[in-house]
Short mmCIF file of C-alpha atoms and ligand atoms in Angstrom, two decimals:
data_model
loop_
_atom_site.label_atom_id
_atom_site.label_comp_id
_atom_site.label_asym_id
_atom_site.label_seq_id
_atom_site.Cartn_x
_atom_site.Cartn_y
_atom_site.Cartn_z
CA UNK Y 1 5.84 -20.34 26.77
CA UNK Y 2 3.54 -19.86 24.05
CA UNK Y 3 5.36 -19.89 20.54
CA UNK Y 4 4.29 -17.49 17.84
CA UNK Y 5 3.02 -19.34 14.67
CA UNK Y 6 3.96 -17.81 11.36
CA UNK Y 7 2.24 -19.53 8.35
CA UNK Y 8 3.35 -19.16 4.67
CA UNK Y 9 0.73 -16.61 4.11
CA UNK Y 10 1.61 -14.52 7.10
CA UNK Y 11 3.58 -10.92 6.74
CA UNK Y 12 5.22 -9.72 9.91
CA UNK Y 13 5.44 -6.43 11.18
CA UNK Y 14 8.00 -5.81 14.12
CA UNK Y 15 8.28 -2.43 16.26
CA UNK Y 16 11.13 -2.42 18.77
CA UNK Y 17 11.74 0.05 21.35
CA UNK Y 18 14.77 0.55 24.09
CA UNK Y 19 13.83 -2.81 25.97
CA UNK Y 20 15.30 -4.77 23.23
CA UNK Y 21 18.91 -2.87 23.44
CA UNK Y 22 18.49 -3.00 27.64
CA UNK Y 23 20.43 -6.40 27.71
CA UNK Y 24 23.10 -5.01 25.52
CA UNK Y 25 23.73 -2.38 28.53
CA UNK Y 26 21.84 0.63 26.80
CA UNK Y 27 19.73 2.45 28.89
CA UNK Y 28 15.98 2.65 28.43
CA UNK Y 29 14.35 5.96 28.83
CA UNK Y 30 11.38 5.75 31.07
CA UNK Y 31 12.88 3.55 33.85
CA UNK Y 32 14.04 4.74 37.15
CA UNK Y 33 17.60 4.96 36.28
CA UNK Y 34 17.03 5.57 32.40
CA UNK Y 35 18.04 8.56 30.39
CA UNK Y 36 15.08 10.64 31.30
CA UNK Y 37 15.38 10.36 34.81
CA UNK Y 38 18.90 11.86 34.54
CA UNK Y 39 18.21 14.54 31.73
CA UNK Y 40 15.28 17.06 30.91
CA UNK Y 41 13.90 16.33 27.67
CA UNK Y 42 13.52 19.72 27.08
CA UNK Y 43 17.08 20.63 27.39
CA UNK Y 44 18.30 17.58 25.21
CA UNK Y 45 15.66 16.48 22.55
CA UNK Y 46 13.80 19.20 21.61
CA UNK Y 47 13.96 21.72 18.35
CA UNK Y 48 14.31 24.60 20.93
CA UNK Y 49 16.81 22.88 22.77
CA UNK Y 50 18.88 23.03 19.56
CA UNK Y 51 18.47 26.47 19.09
CA UNK Y 52 19.30 27.45 22.35
CA UNK Y 53 21.91 25.05 23.61
CA UNK Y 54 23.53 22.88 21.00
CA UNK Y 55 26.39 22.03 22.97
CA UNK Y 56 24.39 20.10 25.38
CA UNK Y 57 22.39 18.76 22.90
CA UNK Y 58 25.76 17.68 21.05
CA UNK Y 59 27.14 16.38 24.32
CA UNK Y 60 24.27 14.16 25.08
CA UNK Y 61 24.21 12.38 21.82
CA UNK Y 62 27.96 12.24 21.80
CA UNK Y 63 27.89 10.19 25.08
CA UNK Y 64 25.09 8.24 23.39
CA UNK Y 65 27.51 7.15 20.46
CA UNK Y 66 30.27 6.33 23.19
CA UNK Y 67 27.81 3.98 24.69
CA UNK Y 68 26.61 2.58 21.54
CA UNK Y 69 29.90 2.12 20.22
CA UNK Y 70 30.64 -0.26 23.05
CA UNK Y 71 27.34 -2.31 23.04
CA UNK Y 72 26.78 -5.62 20.90
CA UNK Y 73 23.79 -6.93 19.82
CA UNK Y 74 21.86 -9.63 22.12
CA UNK Y 75 20.22 -12.65 21.31
CA UNK Y 76 17.02 -10.66 20.58
CA UNK Y 77 18.70 -8.87 17.81
CA UNK Y 78 20.06 -11.89 16.52
CA UNK Y 79 16.56 -13.66 16.61
CA UNK Y 80 15.08 -10.93 14.53
CA UNK Y 81 17.52 -11.04 12.01
CA UNK Y 82 17.20 -14.82 11.88
CA UNK Y 83 13.47 -14.54 11.45
CA UNK Y 84 14.23 -11.88 8.26
CA UNK Y 85 16.40 -14.60 7.26
CA UNK Y 86 13.67 -16.89 6.46
CA UNK Y 87 10.96 -14.88 5.69
CA UNK Y 88 12.65 -12.27 3.67
CA UNK Y 89 10.17 -9.96 2.05
CA UNK Y 90 7.48 -11.15 4.48
CA UNK Y 91 9.19 -9.38 7.14
CA UNK Y 92 9.74 -5.75 7.90
CA UNK Y 93 11.46 -4.37 11.11
CA UNK Y 94 10.66 -0.65 12.16
CA UNK Y 95 12.72 0.41 15.37
CA UNK Y 96 12.40 3.71 17.47
CA UNK Y 97 15.83 3.00 18.61
CA UNK Y 98 18.79 5.01 17.17
CA UNK Y 99 21.11 2.27 17.84
CA UNK Y 100 22.66 0.30 15.13
CA UNK Y 101 22.39 -2.99 17.16
CA UNK Y 102 19.85 -4.51 14.75
CA UNK Y 103 21.90 -3.68 11.59
CA UNK Y 104 24.87 -5.00 13.46
CA UNK Y 105 22.98 -8.36 13.77
CA UNK Y 106 21.85 -8.91 10.21
CA UNK Y 107 18.58 -7.00 9.88
CA UNK Y 108 18.25 -5.64 6.50
CA UNK Y 109 14.90 -4.70 6.00
CA UNK Y 110 14.52 -1.88 8.51
CA UNK Y 111 13.66 1.77 9.64
CA UNK Y 112 15.08 3.97 12.07
CA UNK Y 113 11.89 5.85 12.83
CA UNK Y 114 13.28 8.06 15.32
CA UNK Y 115 16.63 8.71 13.53
CA UNK Y 116 20.15 7.32 13.89
CA UNK Y 117 23.10 7.78 16.23
CA UNK Y 118 25.62 7.19 13.52
CA UNK Y 119 24.49 9.96 11.48
CA UNK Y 120 24.42 13.70 11.36
CA UNK Y 121 22.12 16.26 8.87
CA UNK Y 122 22.04 19.87 8.30
CA UNK Y 123 20.71 21.93 10.91
CA UNK Y 124 18.91 24.29 7.93
CA UNK Y 125 17.45 20.85 6.46
CA UNK Y 126 18.80 22.38 3.29
CA UNK Y 127 17.91 18.81 1.57
CA UNK Y 128 21.50 17.14 1.80
CA UNK Y 129 21.20 13.75 3.11
CA UNK Y 130 22.34 12.93 6.42
CA UNK Y 131 25.97 11.73 6.61
CA UNK Y 132 27.47 8.85 8.19
CA UNK Y 133 29.13 10.71 11.67
CA UNK Y 134 30.13 8.75 14.75
CA UNK Y 135 32.56 11.17 16.23
CA UNK Y 136 31.88 12.16 19.87
CA UNK Y 137 32.23 16.02 20.00
CA UNK Y 138 33.13 17.58 23.47
CA UNK Y 139 32.92 21.18 22.37
CA UNK Y 140 30.53 22.82 19.49
CA UNK Y 141 33.74 24.26 17.72
CA UNK Y 142 34.54 20.71 16.73
CA UNK Y 143 30.91 19.89 15.27
CA UNK Y 144 31.25 19.60 11.27
CA UNK Y 145 29.73 21.58 8.37
CA UNK Y 146 26.68 20.63 5.94
CA UNK Y 147 28.02 21.60 1.98
CA UNK Y 148 25.59 24.64 2.73
CA UNK Y 149 27.57 25.88 5.37
CA UNK Y 150 25.32 25.20 8.35
CA UNK Y 151 26.22 23.08 11.30
CA UNK Y 152 25.14 19.58 11.34
CA UNK Y 153 22.80 18.60 13.90
CA UNK Y 154 22.56 14.37 15.04
CA UNK Y 155 20.05 13.01 12.74
CA UNK Y 156 17.49 12.18 15.62
CA UNK Y 157 13.76 13.14 15.54
CA UNK Y 158 13.34 15.33 18.42
CA UNK Y 159 9.92 15.66 20.37
CA UNK Y 160 7.78 17.76 18.35
CA UNK Y 161 9.08 16.31 14.93
CA UNK Y 162 7.63 14.22 12.72
CA UNK Y 163 9.27 10.22 12.61
CA UNK Y 164 10.95 9.31 9.70
CA UNK Y 165 9.20 6.92 6.74
CA UNK Y 166 5.75 7.07 8.15
CA UNK Y 167 4.60 6.29 4.42
CA UNK Y 168 6.23 3.58 4.20
CA UNK Y 169 5.67 1.99 7.44
CA UNK Y 170 1.69 2.59 7.20
CA UNK Y 171 1.95 0.63 3.92
CA UNK Y 172 4.05 -2.10 5.93
CA UNK Y 173 1.35 -2.37 8.84
CA UNK Y 174 -1.38 -2.26 6.62
CA UNK Y 175 -0.08 -5.69 4.52
CA UNK Y 176 0.66 -7.45 7.93
CA UNK Y 177 -1.04 -10.03 9.04
CA UNK Y 178 1.07 -10.47 12.67
CA UNK Y 179 2.41 -7.22 14.64
CA UNK Y 180 5.04 -7.98 17.25
CA UNK Y 181 6.25 -5.07 19.37
CA UNK Y 182 9.15 -5.73 21.74
CA UNK Y 183 10.26 -3.56 24.81
CA UNK Y 184 8.72 -0.19 24.30
CA UNK Y 185 6.64 1.62 26.83
CA UNK Y 186 3.64 2.43 24.45
CA UNK Y 187 3.84 5.99 25.94
CA UNK Y 188 4.96 7.61 22.45
CA UNK Y 189 3.16 8.12 19.70
CA UNK Y 190 2.53 7.74 16.76
CA UNK Y 191 4.58 4.40 17.41
CA UNK Y 192 2.27 3.34 20.34
CA UNK Y 193 -0.56 3.59 17.36
CA UNK Y 194 0.88 0.87 15.16
CA UNK Y 195 -0.57 -1.78 17.65
CA UNK Y 196 -4.51 -0.28 17.05
CA UNK Y 197 -3.58 0.20 13.24
CA UNK Y 198 -2.66 -3.47 13.08
CA UNK Y 199 -5.56 -4.42 14.91
CA UNK Y 200 -7.94 -2.40 12.58
CA UNK Y 201 -6.54 -4.75 9.60
CA UNK Y 202 -7.45 -7.83 11.54
CA UNK Y 203 -3.72 -8.65 12.47
CA UNK Y 204 -2.70 -10.95 15.46
CA UNK Y 205 -0.66 -8.54 17.86
CA UNK Y 206 1.69 -9.78 20.28
CA UNK Y 207 3.95 -7.76 23.00
CA UNK Y 208 7.16 -9.00 24.40
CA UNK Y 209 8.65 -7.46 27.41
CA UNK Y 210 8.81 -7.68 30.88
CA UNK Y 211 5.93 -5.48 32.17
CA UNK Y 212 3.00 -4.59 30.35
CA UNK Y 213 3.02 -1.43 28.20
CA UNK Y 214 0.95 1.20 28.62
CA UNK Y 215 -1.49 -0.06 25.33
CA UNK Y 216 -1.44 -3.78 26.57
CA UNK Y 217 -4.89 -3.75 26.28
CA UNK Y 218 -4.69 -3.89 22.60
CA UNK Y 219 -2.52 -6.87 22.27
CA UNK Y 220 -4.05 -10.07 21.23
CA UNK Y 221 -1.30 -11.65 23.31
CA UNK Y 222 1.30 -10.51 25.58
CA UNK Y 223 4.84 -12.52 26.44
CA UNK Y 224 6.10 -11.52 29.53
CA UNK Y 225 9.98 -11.98 30.04
CA UNK Y 226 13.30 -10.17 28.49
CA UNK Y 227 13.53 -9.89 25.28
CA UNK Y 228 16.80 -11.54 24.73
CA UNK Y 229 15.59 -14.79 26.79
CA UNK Y 230 12.05 -14.97 25.25
CA UNK Y 231 12.66 -14.04 21.64
CA UNK Y 232 15.23 -16.76 20.70
CA UNK Y 233 12.94 -19.81 20.22
CA UNK Y 234 9.68 -17.73 20.18
CA UNK Y 235 9.14 -18.33 16.55
CA UNK Y 236 7.84 -21.23 14.74
CA UNK Y 237 7.81 -20.60 10.91
CA UNK Y 238 5.90 -23.08 8.99
N1 LIG T 1 13.21 -6.79 26.97
C1 LIG T 1 12.30 -6.30 26.67
N2 LIG T 1 11.83 -5.06 27.02
C2 LIG T 1 12.45 -4.52 27.98
C3 LIG T 1 13.66 -5.10 28.93
C4 LIG T 1 13.86 -6.35 28.37
N3 LIG T 1 15.43 -6.75 28.64
N4 LIG T 1 13.83 -3.97 29.97
C5 LIG T 1 12.87 -3.09 29.64
N5 LIG T 1 12.21 -3.30 28.77
C6 LIG T 1 10.91 -2.66 28.46
C7 LIG T 1 10.63 -1.74 29.89
O1 LIG T 1 9.39 -2.40 30.56
C8 LIG T 1 9.83 -0.75 29.40
O2 LIG T 1 8.12 -1.01 28.73
O3 LIG T 1 11.33 -1.60 27.63
C9 LIG T 1 10.23 -0.52 27.75
C10 LIG T 1 11.28 0.82 27.31
O4 LIG T 1 10.32 1.81 27.33
P1 LIG T 1 11.05 3.34 27.20
O5 LIG T 1 12.02 3.68 27.95
O6 LIG T 1 9.74 4.45 27.57
O7 LIG T 1 11.34 3.26 25.77
P2 LIG T 1 10.47 3.38 23.99
O8 LIG T 1 9.45 2.81 24.57
O9 LIG T 1 11.54 2.65 23.41
O10 LIG T 1 10.56 4.97 24.18
C11 LIG T 1 10.12 5.41 22.90
O11 LIG T 1 10.61 7.54 23.50
O12 LIG T 1 12.05 9.06 24.60
C12 LIG T 1 11.32 8.76 23.30
O13 LIG T 1 12.56 8.71 21.07
C13 LIG T 1 12.60 8.31 22.33
O14 LIG T 1 12.09 5.92 20.65
C14 LIG T 1 12.09 6.64 21.82
C15 LIG T 1 10.58 6.78 22.45
#
């Protein structure tokens, strides 16, 4: 297997998607038995769904919380935490995942661009910061309230909403010399564009996963395999 060499002058930006958590037992979205096969996006993951049927939205994310709490980080999460430990501030991780498996593996320099399952925030965006909330709600009446009185909503970026921390992400991509993308189908924007932004800056771009993503043509190399099997031992830090 080709190893990825990381020179002392390199800065590494990693983007992960649902595929990195697949070997931890969490379903991806677009697989034939994935989350979007069993649920309509419009029913559970849009601002309109939250307006029209908040109970269904909360049930969906409560199930995700239950599943996430049972999952454990796999060797791919650990490999990224180890890489961060050797590169320090030359490493940055951006995940589309809302689970906390990267943190639980030891990652620290990371952003959850699509939000976090273990947090809730004000439905009315009153300005209060998100609060830690791992509860599993069966009924809407159980869902907590913000200090302002509005109901809490999952701290999740729904379709049609703007991903979090885009300025920081852009800055980190701009200064990276190597982008590693793991386990994402390349079908959701803006994340699917990150590889193009990195290439415009002259960075090397590597994809890791069992299938070619939709934007495969934009990568300088593709490492084919399951993340948990290929990530440990993939990096050669000089
Ligand atoms: N290792 C690496 N990659 C894997 C593995 C594995 N063991 N198993 C599956 N994959 C890959 C699949 O080949 C697929 O390309 O993971 C990818 C999962 O793709 P999606 O289900 O589309 O998930 P993702 O790309 O993370 O979705 C992006 O869409 O629904 C929204 O907000 C949600 O963050 C999510 C976004």
